[in-house]
Amino acid sequence: MTTQAYLITGGTTPDGVRNDVLLDAGEVLAVGADATAQAVERSAEHVDATGRIVLPGLVDLHTHLREPGREDAETVETGTRAAAMGGFTSVHAMANSTPVADTAGVVEQVWQLGREAGWCDVHPVGAVTVGLAGEKLAELGAMAASRAQVRMFSDDGICVWDPVLMRRALEYVKSFDGFIAQHAQEPRLTDGAQMNESELSSVLGLPGWPAVAEESIIARDVLLADHVGSRLHVCHVSTAGSVEIIRWAKSRGIQVTAEVTPHHLLLTEELVRSYDPVFKVNPPLRREADVMALREGLADGTIDTVGTDHAPHPAEAKQCEWSVAAMGMTGLETALPVIQQSMVDTGLLDWAGVARVMSMTPAIIAGLTDQGLVSAEGVLQSSVPANITVYDPRETRVVDPEQHTTKSRNSPYRGMTLPGRVTDVFLHGHRVVADACLATPRRASS
């Protein structure tokens, strides 16, 4: 494949230094003065990033691409286009498709669709149990040995509630350095729940979803992970109590990592007063105190990553009464602006911190070998894959889901003013987003 060299000029790398960055042959060849010197001999195309942040490509451990089976909501093609527009060069596609991604055949199908689309790398997530039914383990070893090389397993949307089955899953994946990503929700405590359990849920007459339903499963699972010496990842942490349990587990050296969604860092249960189902999500929007605890947990490293939990739905699943509406929100195209508003503009994270929680750490958790990483200090390095996101934090715009690339329109940020915009994205050195518009996909060889 013939590649074009690019010189990204005038941008600021995550360490806060203004640097030129040279990309060629799918790698970051040089950063700083060396980049400028080598660009001429390589006939590099210049990309003006003055006033912008040059980040390593974003990695999402929690995306719903819906295909196969729910192409009315999203496809791998449309979902990865949205991912690219949001600055993501790698996404992990959750297993709750139809059929469920619980066999080598299904995960390989999703993996191949991602390669054919060419907008970002797609890593399928395998189901923990057959059909997400929570009764017996899925083909974990076969999925790990497939071309998709699955290492992350989750029944996301449904909790692996049986402690014996969860223990067996943790033991099994340990043999090939896999990990279980748990949807922490005790089903008996959330039967019929519609929103966060609080004074507000009583006022609104909606069945409550108690924080302890999440916290009790996390507490159980960190103890199981410690017992078998395996890796646990906690999906979409949403309560202050969950943050404290994870902080305690990490202090004991337990192999637990955790993610938080952008919407749980910005939105609160107060929005449910509108009864607009766009704000119905699992886990539910929580109290302001929970939002503040989640922000602090992400800032101090208790929470490791930001996972979008991008959950597209067709219009009829959201434009209905609250009690029957589907749970979930889109999030790929607004993730970085929400993180800027909730974490950077509030002084809780700098851009090196953003690179840590949205690129470096999720890539390390997933064991990706094709993701360009920054150092611990946030310094963009040479001789790494050229997965790069250029972001302009100075722009502001009113969110209009009708303009989004995703197939669905269930964004909770409609009408809100958010900062920042992704302007350019390079996937293995190929420019898939140029000047805030989709360019051309990178077609991988079979």
XYZ file of N, CA and C in Angstrom, residues 63-84 91 93 96-98 110 113 308-316 329-333 401 404-410:
153
model
N -18.054 0.057 23.037
C -18.844 0.579 21.928
C -19.862 -0.467 21.496
N -21.051 -0.020 21.153
C -22.054 -0.926 20.592
C -22.230 -0.595 19.112
N -21.808 -1.525 18.250
C -21.928 -1.326 16.808
C -23.157 -2.024 16.230
N -23.846 -2.821 17.054
C -25.143 -3.438 16.740
C -25.103 -4.521 15.660
N -24.212 -4.443 14.709
C -24.142 -5.452 13.653
C -23.354 -6.670 14.130
N -23.865 -7.885 13.889
C -25.001 -8.247 13.060
C -26.335 -8.184 13.815
N -27.397 -7.989 13.056
C -28.737 -8.172 13.579
C -29.545 -6.933 13.872
N -28.886 -5.812 14.231
C -29.633 -4.595 14.539
C -29.128 -3.449 13.663
N -29.061 -3.722 12.378
C -28.565 -2.731 11.427
C -29.496 -1.531 11.300
N -30.710 -1.619 11.861
C -31.592 -0.455 11.877
C -31.069 0.618 12.828
N -30.269 0.209 13.813
C -29.718 1.154 14.790
C -28.316 1.614 14.410
N -27.496 0.689 13.927
C -26.094 0.998 13.611
C -25.519 -0.156 12.816
N -24.480 0.107 12.048
C -23.700 -0.939 11.404
C -22.235 -0.698 11.749
N -21.408 -1.668 11.449
C -19.978 -1.467 11.674
C -19.485 -0.291 10.842
N -19.994 -0.170 9.626
C -19.613 0.946 8.757
C -19.997 2.289 9.373
N -21.265 2.459 9.751
C -21.700 3.761 10.269
C -21.115 4.038 11.643
N -20.996 2.999 12.471
C -20.440 3.192 13.805
C -18.983 3.582 13.785
N -18.211 2.979 12.870
C -16.796 3.329 12.815
C -16.566 4.674 12.134
N -17.465 5.058 11.256
C -17.401 6.429 10.733
C -17.585 7.431 11.872
N -18.565 7.150 12.737
C -18.791 8.017 13.894
C -17.584 8.011 14.818
N -16.986 6.843 15.001
C -15.801 6.749 15.850
C -14.675 7.613 15.305
N -14.450 7.530 14.000
C -13.395 8.340 13.394
C -13.668 9.825 13.585
N -11.842 0.816 18.462
C -13.028 0.616 19.285
C -13.215 -0.868 19.554
N -16.075 -3.612 20.114
C -17.496 -3.802 19.823
C -18.094 -4.822 20.774
N -23.402 -7.847 22.501
C -24.856 -8.028 22.486
C -25.480 -7.677 21.136
N -24.997 -8.373 20.120
C -25.565 -8.283 18.783
C -26.561 -9.429 18.617
N -27.094 -9.578 17.392
C -28.043 -10.662 17.127
C -27.650 -11.354 15.820
N -17.441 -9.713 12.755
C -17.355 -8.315 13.175
C -15.965 -7.754 12.883
N -15.646 -7.121 9.154
C -16.415 -5.942 8.764
C -15.664 -4.658 9.117
N -17.115 5.095 26.033
C -18.286 5.873 25.614
C -19.607 5.171 25.915
N -19.634 3.836 25.892
C -20.895 3.078 25.940
C -21.844 3.610 24.878
N -21.291 3.922 23.708
C -22.089 4.375 22.563
C -23.168 3.342 22.289
N -24.435 3.734 22.481
C -25.556 2.795 22.391
C -26.642 3.358 21.486
N -26.487 3.186 20.183
C -27.468 3.737 19.240
C -28.769 2.942 19.232
N -29.875 3.659 19.009
C -31.201 3.041 18.914
C -31.980 3.706 17.783
N -32.859 2.966 17.120
C -33.733 3.600 16.125
C -34.715 4.538 16.803
N -35.289 5.445 16.039
C -36.152 6.492 16.596
C -37.312 5.927 17.403
N -37.928 4.845 16.923
C -39.110 4.331 17.605
C -38.800 3.779 18.988
N -27.490 5.779 25.045
C -27.233 7.063 24.417
C -26.091 6.909 23.423
N -26.105 7.685 22.358
C -24.934 7.750 21.494
C -23.849 8.561 22.193
N -22.595 8.368 21.782
C -21.547 9.079 22.506
C -20.204 9.200 21.823
N -19.977 8.503 20.707
C -18.658 8.527 20.090
C -18.248 9.920 19.614
N -19.168 10.642 19.017
C -18.820 11.918 18.385
C -18.764 13.088 19.358
N -27.734 16.386 16.780
C -27.604 14.976 16.411
C -27.940 14.687 14.953
N -24.859 14.295 13.041
C -23.913 13.264 13.434
C -23.802 12.165 12.376
N -22.692 11.466 12.411
C -22.411 10.426 11.431
C -23.036 9.099 11.813
N -23.215 8.873 13.112
C -23.870 7.651 13.559
C -25.261 7.546 12.936
N -25.743 6.319 12.812
C -27.042 6.086 12.185
C -28.202 6.523 13.075
N -27.963 6.590 14.378
C -29.027 6.917 15.332
C -28.895 8.353 15.843
N -29.961 8.846 16.447
C -30.020 10.258 16.835
C -30.256 10.448 18.333
N -30.075 9.393 19.128
C -30.395 9.479 20.554
C -29.238 10.033 21.382
